[in-house]
CSV table of C-alpha atoms and ligand atoms in Angstrom, one decimal:
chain,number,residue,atom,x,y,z
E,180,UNK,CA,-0.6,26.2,-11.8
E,181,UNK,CA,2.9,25.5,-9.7
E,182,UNK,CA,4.6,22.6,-11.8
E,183,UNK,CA,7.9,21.2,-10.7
E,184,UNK,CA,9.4,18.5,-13.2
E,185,UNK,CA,11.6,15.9,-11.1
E,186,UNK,CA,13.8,13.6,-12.0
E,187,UNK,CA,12.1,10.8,-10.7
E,188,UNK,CA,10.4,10.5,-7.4
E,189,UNK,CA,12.4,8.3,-4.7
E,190,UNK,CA,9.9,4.9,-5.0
E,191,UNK,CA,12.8,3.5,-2.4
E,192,UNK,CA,11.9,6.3,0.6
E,193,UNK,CA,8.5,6.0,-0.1
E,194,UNK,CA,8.3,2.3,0.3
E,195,UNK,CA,11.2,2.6,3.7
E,196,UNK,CA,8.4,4.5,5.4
E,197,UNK,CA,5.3,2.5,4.3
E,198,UNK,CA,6.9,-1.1,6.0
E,199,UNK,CA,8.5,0.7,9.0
E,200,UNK,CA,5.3,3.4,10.6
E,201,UNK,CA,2.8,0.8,11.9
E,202,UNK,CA,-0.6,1.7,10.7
E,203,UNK,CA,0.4,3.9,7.9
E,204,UNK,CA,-0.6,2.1,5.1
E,205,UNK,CA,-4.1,1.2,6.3
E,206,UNK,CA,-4.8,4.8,7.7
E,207,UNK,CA,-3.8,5.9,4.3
E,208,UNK,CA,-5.5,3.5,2.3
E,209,UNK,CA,-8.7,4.2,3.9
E,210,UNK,CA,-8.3,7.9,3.0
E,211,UNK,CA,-7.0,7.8,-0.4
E,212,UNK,CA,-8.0,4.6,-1.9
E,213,UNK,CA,-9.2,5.8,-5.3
E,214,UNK,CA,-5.6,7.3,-5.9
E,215,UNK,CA,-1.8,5.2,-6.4
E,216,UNK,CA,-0.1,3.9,-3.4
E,217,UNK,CA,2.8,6.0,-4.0
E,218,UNK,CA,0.4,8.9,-4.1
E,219,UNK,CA,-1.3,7.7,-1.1
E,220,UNK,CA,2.0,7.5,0.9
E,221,UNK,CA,3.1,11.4,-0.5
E,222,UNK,CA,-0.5,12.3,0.7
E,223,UNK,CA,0.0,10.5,4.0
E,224,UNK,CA,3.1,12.2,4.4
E,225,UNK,CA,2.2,15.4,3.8
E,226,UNK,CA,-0.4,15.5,6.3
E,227,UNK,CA,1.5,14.0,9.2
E,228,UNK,CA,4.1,16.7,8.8
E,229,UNK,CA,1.5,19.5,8.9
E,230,UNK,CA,-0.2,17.9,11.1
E,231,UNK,CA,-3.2,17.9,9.4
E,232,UNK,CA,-5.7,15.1,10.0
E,233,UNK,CA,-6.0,12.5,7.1
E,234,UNK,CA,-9.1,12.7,5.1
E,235,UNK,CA,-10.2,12.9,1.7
E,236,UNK,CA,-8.2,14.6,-0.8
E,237,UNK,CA,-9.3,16.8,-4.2
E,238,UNK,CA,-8.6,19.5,-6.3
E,239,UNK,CA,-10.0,22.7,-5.7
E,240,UNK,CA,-12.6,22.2,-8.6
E,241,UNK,CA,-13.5,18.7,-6.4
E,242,UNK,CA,-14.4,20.8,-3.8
E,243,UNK,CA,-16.1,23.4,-5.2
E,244,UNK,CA,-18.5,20.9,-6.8
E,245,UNK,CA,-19.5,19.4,-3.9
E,246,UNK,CA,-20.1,22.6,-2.1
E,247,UNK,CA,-16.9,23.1,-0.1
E,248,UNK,CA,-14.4,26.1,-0.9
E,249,UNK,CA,-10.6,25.5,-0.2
E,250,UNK,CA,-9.9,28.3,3.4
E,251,UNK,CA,-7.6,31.0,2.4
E,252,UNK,CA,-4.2,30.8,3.0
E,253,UNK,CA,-4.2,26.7,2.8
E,254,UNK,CA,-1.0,25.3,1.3
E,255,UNK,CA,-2.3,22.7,-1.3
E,256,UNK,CA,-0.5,19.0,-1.2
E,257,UNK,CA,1.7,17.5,-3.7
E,258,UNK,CA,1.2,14.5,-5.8
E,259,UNK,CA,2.7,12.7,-8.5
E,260,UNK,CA,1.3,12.0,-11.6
E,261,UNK,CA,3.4,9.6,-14.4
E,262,UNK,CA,2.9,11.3,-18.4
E,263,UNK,CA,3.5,9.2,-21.0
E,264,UNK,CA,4.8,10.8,-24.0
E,265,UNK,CA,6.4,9.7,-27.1
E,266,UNK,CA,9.9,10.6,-28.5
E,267,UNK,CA,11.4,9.4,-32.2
E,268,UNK,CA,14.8,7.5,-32.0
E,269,UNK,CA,16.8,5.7,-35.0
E,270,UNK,CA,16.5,2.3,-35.4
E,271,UNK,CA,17.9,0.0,-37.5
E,272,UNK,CA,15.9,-1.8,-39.9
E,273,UNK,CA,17.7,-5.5,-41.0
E,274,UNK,CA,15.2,-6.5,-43.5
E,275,UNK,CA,15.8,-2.5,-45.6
E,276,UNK,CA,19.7,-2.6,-43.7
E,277,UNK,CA,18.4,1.3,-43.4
E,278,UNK,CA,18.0,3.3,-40.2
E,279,UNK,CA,14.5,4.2,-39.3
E,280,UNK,CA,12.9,6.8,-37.4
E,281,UNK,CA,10.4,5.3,-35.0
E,282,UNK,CA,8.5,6.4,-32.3
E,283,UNK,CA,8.9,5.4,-28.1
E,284,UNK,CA,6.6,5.9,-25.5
E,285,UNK,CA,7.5,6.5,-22.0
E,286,UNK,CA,6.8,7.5,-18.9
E,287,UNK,CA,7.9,10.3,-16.6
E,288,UNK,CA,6.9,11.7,-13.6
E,289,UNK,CA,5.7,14.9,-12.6
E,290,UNK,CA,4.7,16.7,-9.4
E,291,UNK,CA,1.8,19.1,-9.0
E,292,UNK,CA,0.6,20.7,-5.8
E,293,UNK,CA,-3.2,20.4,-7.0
E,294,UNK,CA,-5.1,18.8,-3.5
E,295,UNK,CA,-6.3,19.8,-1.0
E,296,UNK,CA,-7.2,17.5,2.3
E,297,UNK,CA,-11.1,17.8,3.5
E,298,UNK,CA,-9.3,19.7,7.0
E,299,UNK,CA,-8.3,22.1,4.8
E,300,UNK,CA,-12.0,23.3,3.3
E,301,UNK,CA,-15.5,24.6,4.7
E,302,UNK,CA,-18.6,24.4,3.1
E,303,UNK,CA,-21.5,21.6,3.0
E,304,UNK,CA,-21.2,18.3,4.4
E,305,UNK,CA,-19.0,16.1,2.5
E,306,UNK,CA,-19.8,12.2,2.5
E,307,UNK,CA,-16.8,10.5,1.4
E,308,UNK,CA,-17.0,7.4,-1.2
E,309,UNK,CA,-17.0,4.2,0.4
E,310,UNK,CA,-13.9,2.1,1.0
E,311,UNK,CA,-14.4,-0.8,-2.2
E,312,UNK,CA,-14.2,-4.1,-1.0
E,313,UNK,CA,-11.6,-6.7,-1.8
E,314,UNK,CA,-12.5,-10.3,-3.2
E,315,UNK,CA,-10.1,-13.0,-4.4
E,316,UNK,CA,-12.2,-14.4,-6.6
E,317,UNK,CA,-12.5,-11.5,-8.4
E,318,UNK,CA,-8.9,-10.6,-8.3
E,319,UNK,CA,-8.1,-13.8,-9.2
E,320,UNK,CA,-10.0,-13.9,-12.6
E,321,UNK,CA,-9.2,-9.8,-13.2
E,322,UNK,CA,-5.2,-10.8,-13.2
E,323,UNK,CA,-5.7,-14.2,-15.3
E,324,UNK,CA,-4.6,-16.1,-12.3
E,325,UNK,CA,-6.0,-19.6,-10.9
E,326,UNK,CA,-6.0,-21.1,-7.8
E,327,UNK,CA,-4.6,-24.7,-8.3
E,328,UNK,CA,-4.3,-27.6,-5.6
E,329,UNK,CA,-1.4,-27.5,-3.1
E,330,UNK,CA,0.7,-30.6,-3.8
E,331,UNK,CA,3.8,-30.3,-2.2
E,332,UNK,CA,4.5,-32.4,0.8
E,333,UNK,CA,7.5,-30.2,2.5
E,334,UNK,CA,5.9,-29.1,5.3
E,335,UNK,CA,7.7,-25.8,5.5
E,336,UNK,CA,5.8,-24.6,2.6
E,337,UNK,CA,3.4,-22.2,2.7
E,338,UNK,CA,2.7,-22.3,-1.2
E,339,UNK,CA,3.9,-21.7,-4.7
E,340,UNK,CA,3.4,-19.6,-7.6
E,341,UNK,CA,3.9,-21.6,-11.0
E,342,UNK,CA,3.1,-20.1,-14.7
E,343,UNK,CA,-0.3,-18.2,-13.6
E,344,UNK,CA,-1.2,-20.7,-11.0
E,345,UNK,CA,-0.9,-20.3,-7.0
E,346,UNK,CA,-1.3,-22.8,-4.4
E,347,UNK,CA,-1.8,-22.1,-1.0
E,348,UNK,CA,-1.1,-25.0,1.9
E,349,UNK,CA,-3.9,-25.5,4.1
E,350,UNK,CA,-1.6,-25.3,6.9
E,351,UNK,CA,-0.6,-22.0,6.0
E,352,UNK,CA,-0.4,-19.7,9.0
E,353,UNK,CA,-1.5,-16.7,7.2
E,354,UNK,CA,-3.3,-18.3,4.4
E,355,UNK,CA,-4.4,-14.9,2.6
E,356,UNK,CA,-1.2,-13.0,3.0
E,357,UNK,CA,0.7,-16.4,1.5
E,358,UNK,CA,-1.7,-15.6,-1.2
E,359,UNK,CA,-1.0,-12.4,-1.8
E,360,UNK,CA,2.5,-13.6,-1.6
E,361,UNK,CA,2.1,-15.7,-4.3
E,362,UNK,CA,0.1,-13.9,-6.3
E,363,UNK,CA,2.7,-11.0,-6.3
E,364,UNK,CA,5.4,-13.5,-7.4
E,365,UNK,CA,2.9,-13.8,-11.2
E,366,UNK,CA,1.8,-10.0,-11.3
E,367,UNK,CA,5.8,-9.1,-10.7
E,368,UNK,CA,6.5,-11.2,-13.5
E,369,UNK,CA,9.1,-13.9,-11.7
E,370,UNK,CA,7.1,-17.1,-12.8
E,371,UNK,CA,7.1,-15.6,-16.4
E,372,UNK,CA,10.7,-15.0,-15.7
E,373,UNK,CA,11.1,-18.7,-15.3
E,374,UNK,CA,8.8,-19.8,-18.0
E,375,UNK,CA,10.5,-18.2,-20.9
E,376,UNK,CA,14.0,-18.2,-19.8
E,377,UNK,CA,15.0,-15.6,-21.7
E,378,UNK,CA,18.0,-12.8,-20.4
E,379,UNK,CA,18.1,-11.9,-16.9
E,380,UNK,CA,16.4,-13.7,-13.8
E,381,UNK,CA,15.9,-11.8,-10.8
E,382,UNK,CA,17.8,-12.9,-8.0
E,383,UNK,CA,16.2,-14.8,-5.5
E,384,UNK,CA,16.2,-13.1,-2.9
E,385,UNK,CA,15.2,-9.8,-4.4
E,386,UNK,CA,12.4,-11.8,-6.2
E,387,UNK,CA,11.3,-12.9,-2.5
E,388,UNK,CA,11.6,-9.4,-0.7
E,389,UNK,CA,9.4,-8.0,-3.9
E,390,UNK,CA,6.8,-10.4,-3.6
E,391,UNK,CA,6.6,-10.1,0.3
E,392,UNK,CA,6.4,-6.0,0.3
E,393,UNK,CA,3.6,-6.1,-2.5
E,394,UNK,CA,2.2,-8.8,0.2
E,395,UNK,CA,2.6,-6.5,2.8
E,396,UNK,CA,1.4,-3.4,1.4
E,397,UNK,CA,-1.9,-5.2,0.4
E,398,UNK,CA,-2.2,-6.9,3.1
E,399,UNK,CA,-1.7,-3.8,5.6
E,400,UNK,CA,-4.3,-2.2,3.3
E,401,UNK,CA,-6.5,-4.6,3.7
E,402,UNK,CA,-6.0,-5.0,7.2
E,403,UNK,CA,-5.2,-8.5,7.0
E,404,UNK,CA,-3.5,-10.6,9.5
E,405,UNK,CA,0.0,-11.5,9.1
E,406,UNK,CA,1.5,-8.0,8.8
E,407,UNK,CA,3.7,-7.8,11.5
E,408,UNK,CA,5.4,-10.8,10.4
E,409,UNK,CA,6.2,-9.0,7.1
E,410,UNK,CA,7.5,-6.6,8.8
E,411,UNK,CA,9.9,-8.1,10.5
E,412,UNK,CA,11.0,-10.1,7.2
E,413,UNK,CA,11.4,-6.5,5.8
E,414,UNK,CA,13.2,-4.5,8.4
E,415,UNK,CA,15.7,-7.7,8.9
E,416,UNK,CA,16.0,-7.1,4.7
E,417,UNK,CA,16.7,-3.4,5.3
E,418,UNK,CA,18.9,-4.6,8.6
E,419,UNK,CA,22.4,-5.4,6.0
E,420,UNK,CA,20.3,-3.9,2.3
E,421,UNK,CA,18.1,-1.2,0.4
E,422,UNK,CA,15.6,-2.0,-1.6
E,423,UNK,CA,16.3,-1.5,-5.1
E,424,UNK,CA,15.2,1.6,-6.5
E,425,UNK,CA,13.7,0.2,-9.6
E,426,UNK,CA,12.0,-2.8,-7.0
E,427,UNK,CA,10.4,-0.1,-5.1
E,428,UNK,CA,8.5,1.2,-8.2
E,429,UNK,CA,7.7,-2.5,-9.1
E,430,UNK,CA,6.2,-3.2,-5.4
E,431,UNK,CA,4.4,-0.1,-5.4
E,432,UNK,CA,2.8,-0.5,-8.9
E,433,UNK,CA,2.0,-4.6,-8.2
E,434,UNK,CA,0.0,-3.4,-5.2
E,435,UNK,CA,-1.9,-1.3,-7.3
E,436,UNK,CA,-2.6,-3.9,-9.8
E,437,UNK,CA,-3.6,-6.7,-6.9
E,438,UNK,CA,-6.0,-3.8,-4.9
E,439,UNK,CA,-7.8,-2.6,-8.2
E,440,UNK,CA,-8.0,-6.3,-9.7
E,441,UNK,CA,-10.0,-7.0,-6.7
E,442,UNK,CA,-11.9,-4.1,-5.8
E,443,UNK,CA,-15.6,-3.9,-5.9
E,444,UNK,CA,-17.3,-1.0,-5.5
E,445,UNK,CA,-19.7,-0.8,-2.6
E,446,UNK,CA,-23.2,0.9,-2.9
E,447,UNK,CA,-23.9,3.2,-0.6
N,531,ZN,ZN1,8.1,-16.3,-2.5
């Protein structure tokens, strides 16, 4: 099996390509839904550059199962997949006043070239699973959130996030992208931020661009309206900035959390 151990993967590339290729993130989200959005964006990539046409991805083993062999020769693609491990480290004990050895978890990341894109195979006809479907009720309840009135009276508000509570104006343009807006703001952690006021706070603005690129990346997945608008907001970001690296990995992983908390399965 070809294993190459990275340092990390560049979240911040990633996420540059997803906002700025119109129609990438929905044309890949309707291919590779069951896997990450990082993956679905290396996966995306992969197949642009080959020129291969997007489809549904599996291992060789995938395939074989469902009748299909991989065609000779075929250059499998690469995805990433995080292993958490444990390591011991010293720590210092106040109540003994002796240094302890205790154990860490954490996460890296590691590539394997392990998939293989339906183009790439032959066999029996392949029906692939069926995009899930997205409800905000059930995301909602799945991430602890609720849905609270909209009080303010500024009329340039589109809606707030407080504690786990969102409120959405009803003169909001784009009602369900300020949503997800919002709702990115509690999964990302920035009202918690607030609540506890504990060490660091995010700055504003990168707390804003976070939640707005998890709102995007939904939304575009979701084909939602509103998108281009993000967009803009982004590229005018990336105009005089980079994104973090460490915000990349955190819009990328709040996606995930939003999609999945809301996903139902459809029955064929
Ligand atoms: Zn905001």
């Amino acid at each position: 099996m070809n294993e190459r151990n990275t340092a990390q993967p560049r979240w911040e590339e990633l996420l540059q390509k997803a906002v700025s290729e119109p129609g990438i993130i929905s044309q890949a989200y309707s291919r590779f839904h069951s896997y990450s959005f990082g993956n679905q964006m290396l996966a995306a990539l992969q197949c642009g550059a080959r020129g291969l046409p997007l489809g549904p991805i599996g291992t060789f083993m995938h395939w074989k199962e469902n009748g299909r062999f991989v065609r000779k020769g075929e250059k499998a693609i690469t995805l990433c997949m995080p292993i958490t491990s444990k390591r011991t480290t010293e720590k210092h004990n106040d109540e003994t006043g002796q240094d302890e050895a205790i154990e860490v978890g954490y996460t890296r990341f590691i590539y394997r070239n392990n998939w293989f894109v339906l183009a790439q195979t032959d066999g029996a006809e392949y029906t692939p699973a069926a995009m899930p479907e997205w409800s905000e009720a059930k995301a909602l309840q799945s991430l602890e959130v609720t849905r609270v009135d909209f009080t303010m009276t500024d009329g340039n508000c589109q809606g707030y996030a407080q504690k786990r509570t969102v409120a959405i104006s009803p003169l909001a343009e784009h009602p369900m992208r300020t949503l997800l807006h919002e709702l990115a703001h509690v999964v990302l952690g920035h009202t918690a931020e607030r609540m506890n006021d504990s060490g660091e706070l995010t700055p504003r603005d990168i707390r804003e661009l976070e939640a707005e690129c998890t709102a995007m990346l939904v939304s575009a997945s979701l084909n939602l309206p509103g998108v281009e608008e993000s967009r803009g907001y982004i590229q005018s970001w990336y105009h005089d900035n980079t994104v973090p690296e460490q915000s990349a990995q955190r819009i990328f992983s709040a996606a995930d959390r939003i999609l999945k908390a809301g996903s139902m399965e459809v029955s064929q």
